[in-house]
Coordinates of N, CA and C in Angstrom, one line a residue:
X1 N -1.1 -29.4 -1.6 CA -1.2 -29.0 -3.1 C -1.8 -27.3 -2.7
X2 N -1.3 -26.4 -3.8 CA -1.6 -24.8 -3.9 C -2.4 -25.0 -5.1
X3 N -3.8 -24.0 -4.7 CA -4.8 -24.3 -5.6 C -4.6 -22.2 -5.9
X4 N -4.4 -22.2 -7.5 CA -4.3 -20.1 -7.5 C -5.7 -20.3 -8.0
X5 N -6.2 -19.0 -7.9 CA -7.5 -18.7 -8.7 C -6.7 -17.0 -9.0
X6 N -7.0 -17.0 -10.3 CA -6.8 -16.0 -11.3 C -7.5 -15.3 -12.6
X7 N -7.9 -13.8 -12.7 CA -8.6 -13.6 -13.7 C -8.8 -14.8 -14.7
X8 N -7.7 -15.1 -15.7 CA -7.7 -16.3 -16.7 C -7.8 -17.4 -16.0
X9 N -7.5 -18.1 -14.7 CA -7.1 -19.7 -14.4 C -8.3 -19.5 -13.2
X10 N -8.7 -21.0 -13.3 CA -9.3 -21.4 -11.6 C -9.4 -22.8 -12.3
X11 N -9.0 -23.6 -11.0 CA -8.7 -24.8 -10.8 C -10.9 -25.3 -10.5
X12 N -11.0 -26.7 -11.0 CA -12.3 -27.2 -10.8 C -13.2 -27.1 -9.9
X13 N -13.9 -26.3 -9.7 CA -14.9 -26.4 -8.6 C -14.7 -27.0 -7.4
X14 N -15.1 -28.8 -7.9 CA -15.0 -29.7 -7.5 C -13.6 -29.7 -6.7
X15 N -12.5 -29.3 -7.2 CA -11.8 -29.2 -6.7 C -10.8 -28.7 -5.3
X16 N -12.0 -27.3 -5.7 CA -11.5 -26.5 -4.4 C -12.7 -26.4 -3.3
X17 N -13.8 -27.6 -3.4 CA -14.3 -27.7 -2.0 C -13.8 -28.9 -1.7
X18 N -12.9 -29.9 -2.4 CA -12.2 -31.4 -1.4 C -11.3 -30.8 -1.4
X19 N -10.4 -29.5 -1.2 CA -9.2 -29.2 -0.9 C -9.1 -29.4 0.8
X20 N -7.9 -29.3 1.4 CA -8.1 -29.5 3.1 C -7.6 -29.2 4.0
X21 N -7.2 -29.7 4.8 CA -5.5 -29.9 5.8 C -4.6 -30.0 4.9
X22 N -3.4 -29.3 5.5 CA -2.2 -29.3 4.3 C -2.4 -28.2 3.1
X23 N -4.0 -28.2 2.1 CA -3.8 -27.3 1.2 C -3.9 -25.8 1.5
X24 N -3.8 -25.1 0.7 CA -3.9 -23.4 0.2 C -4.8 -23.6 -0.7
X25 N -5.4 -22.1 -0.9 CA -6.1 -21.0 -1.7 C -6.0 -20.6 -2.0
X26 N -4.9 -20.0 -3.2 CA -4.7 -18.5 -2.9 C -5.8 -17.7 -3.9
X27 N -6.5 -16.5 -3.8 CA -6.8 -15.9 -5.0 C -6.8 -14.5 -4.9
X28 N -6.5 -14.1 -6.1 CA -5.1 -12.8 -6.8 C -6.9 -11.6 -6.5
X29 N -6.6 -10.6 -6.6 CA -7.6 -9.8 -5.8 C -8.5 -9.4 -7.0
X30 N -7.8 -9.5 -8.3 CA -8.4 -9.1 -9.6 C -8.8 -10.6 -9.8
X31 N -8.7 -11.3 -9.6 CA -10.0 -12.0 -9.5 C -11.6 -11.9 -9.4
X32 N -11.7 -11.1 -8.2 CA -13.0 -10.7 -8.5 C -13.4 -10.8 -9.8
X33 N -12.8 -9.7 -10.5 CA -13.5 -9.6 -12.5 C -13.8 -10.7 -12.8
X34 N -13.6 -11.7 -12.1 CA -14.5 -13.3 -13.1 C -16.1 -13.1 -13.0
X35 N -16.4 -13.9 -13.9 CA -18.5 -13.9 -14.4 C -18.4 -14.9 -12.7
X36 N -17.7 -16.1 -12.6 CA -18.0 -17.0 -11.7 C -17.7 -16.8 -10.1
X37 N -17.2 -15.9 -10.0 CA -16.7 -15.5 -8.5 C -17.2 -15.8 -7.0
X38 N -18.5 -15.4 -7.3 CA -19.5 -16.4 -6.3 C -19.1 -17.3 -6.3
X39 N -19.6 -18.1 -7.2 CA -19.6 -19.9 -7.2 C -17.9 -19.9 -6.7
X40 N -17.1 -19.4 -7.1 CA -15.4 -19.6 -6.6 C -14.9 -19.3 -5.2
X41 N -15.9 -18.4 -4.9 CA -15.6 -18.1 -3.8 C -16.0 -19.1 -2.4
X42 N -17.9 -19.5 -2.7 CA -18.1 -20.6 -2.0 C -17.0 -21.9 -2.0
X43 N -17.1 -22.3 -3.3 CA -16.2 -23.1 -3.2 C -14.4 -23.6 -2.2
X44 N -14.1 -21.6 -2.9 CA -13.3 -22.1 -2.1 C -13.5 -22.0 0.1
X45 N -14.3 -21.8 -0.1 CA -14.9 -21.5 1.2 C -15.5 -23.1 2.1
X46 N -15.9 -23.7 1.4 CA -16.1 -25.0 1.5 C -14.8 -25.9 1.8
X47 N -14.2 -25.5 0.7 CA -12.4 -26.3 1.2 C -11.3 -25.6 1.9
X48 N -12.0 -24.4 2.7 CA -11.4 -23.8 4.3 C -12.3 -24.4 5.4
X49 N -13.7 -24.6 5.4 CA -14.3 -25.3 6.9 C -13.4 -27.0 6.6
X50 N -13.2 -27.4 5.3 CA -12.2 -28.5 5.4 C -11.0 -28.5 6.4
X51 N -10.4 -27.6 6.0 CA -9.1 -26.9 7.1 C -7.8 -26.5 5.8
X52 N -8.2 -26.3 4.8 CA -7.2 -25.6 3.3 C -7.0 -24.2 3.9
X53 N -6.1 -23.7 3.9 CA -6.1 -21.9 4.2 C -6.1 -21.5 3.2
X54 N -7.0 -20.3 3.4 CA -7.4 -19.3 2.0 C -6.8 -18.2 2.0
X55 N -6.5 -17.5 1.1 CA -5.3 -16.7 1.2 C -5.9 -15.9 0.0
X56 N -6.0 -14.1 0.5 CA -6.8 -13.5 -0.6 C -5.7 -12.5 -0.9
X57 N -5.0 -12.6 -2.0 CA -3.8 -11.5 -2.7 C -4.5 -10.2 -2.1
X58 N -4.0 -9.0 -1.7 CA -4.0 -7.8 -1.6 C -5.7 -7.1 -0.7
X59 N -5.3 -8.1 0.4 CA -6.5 -7.9 1.4 C -5.8 -7.9 2.8
X60 N -6.2 -6.8 3.3 CA -5.6 -7.1 4.5 C -6.7 -7.6 5.8
X61 N -7.0 -8.4 6.0 CA -7.4 -8.8 6.8 C -7.7 -8.0 8.3
X62 N -9.0 -8.1 8.8 CA -9.4 -7.5 9.9 C -8.9 -8.6 11.3
X63 N -8.2 -8.5 12.2 CA -7.8 -9.2 13.8 C -8.0 -9.0 14.7
X64 N -8.0 -9.6 15.4 CA -8.2 -9.2 16.7 C -7.7 -8.5 17.4

């Protein structure tokens, strides 16, 4: 399943927390303007630790 986080829309935080292997969480770069963004990011990180792929649009990660 693909969970999209945009400035206007976000899945329920409980759903992000239960994401796991085979799921994708996509956070648009302008979603940082959301008032609840820290809670959204925390929930997405829980999903990522359960195996979900966390993608942040517009950010180039530092790689090895």
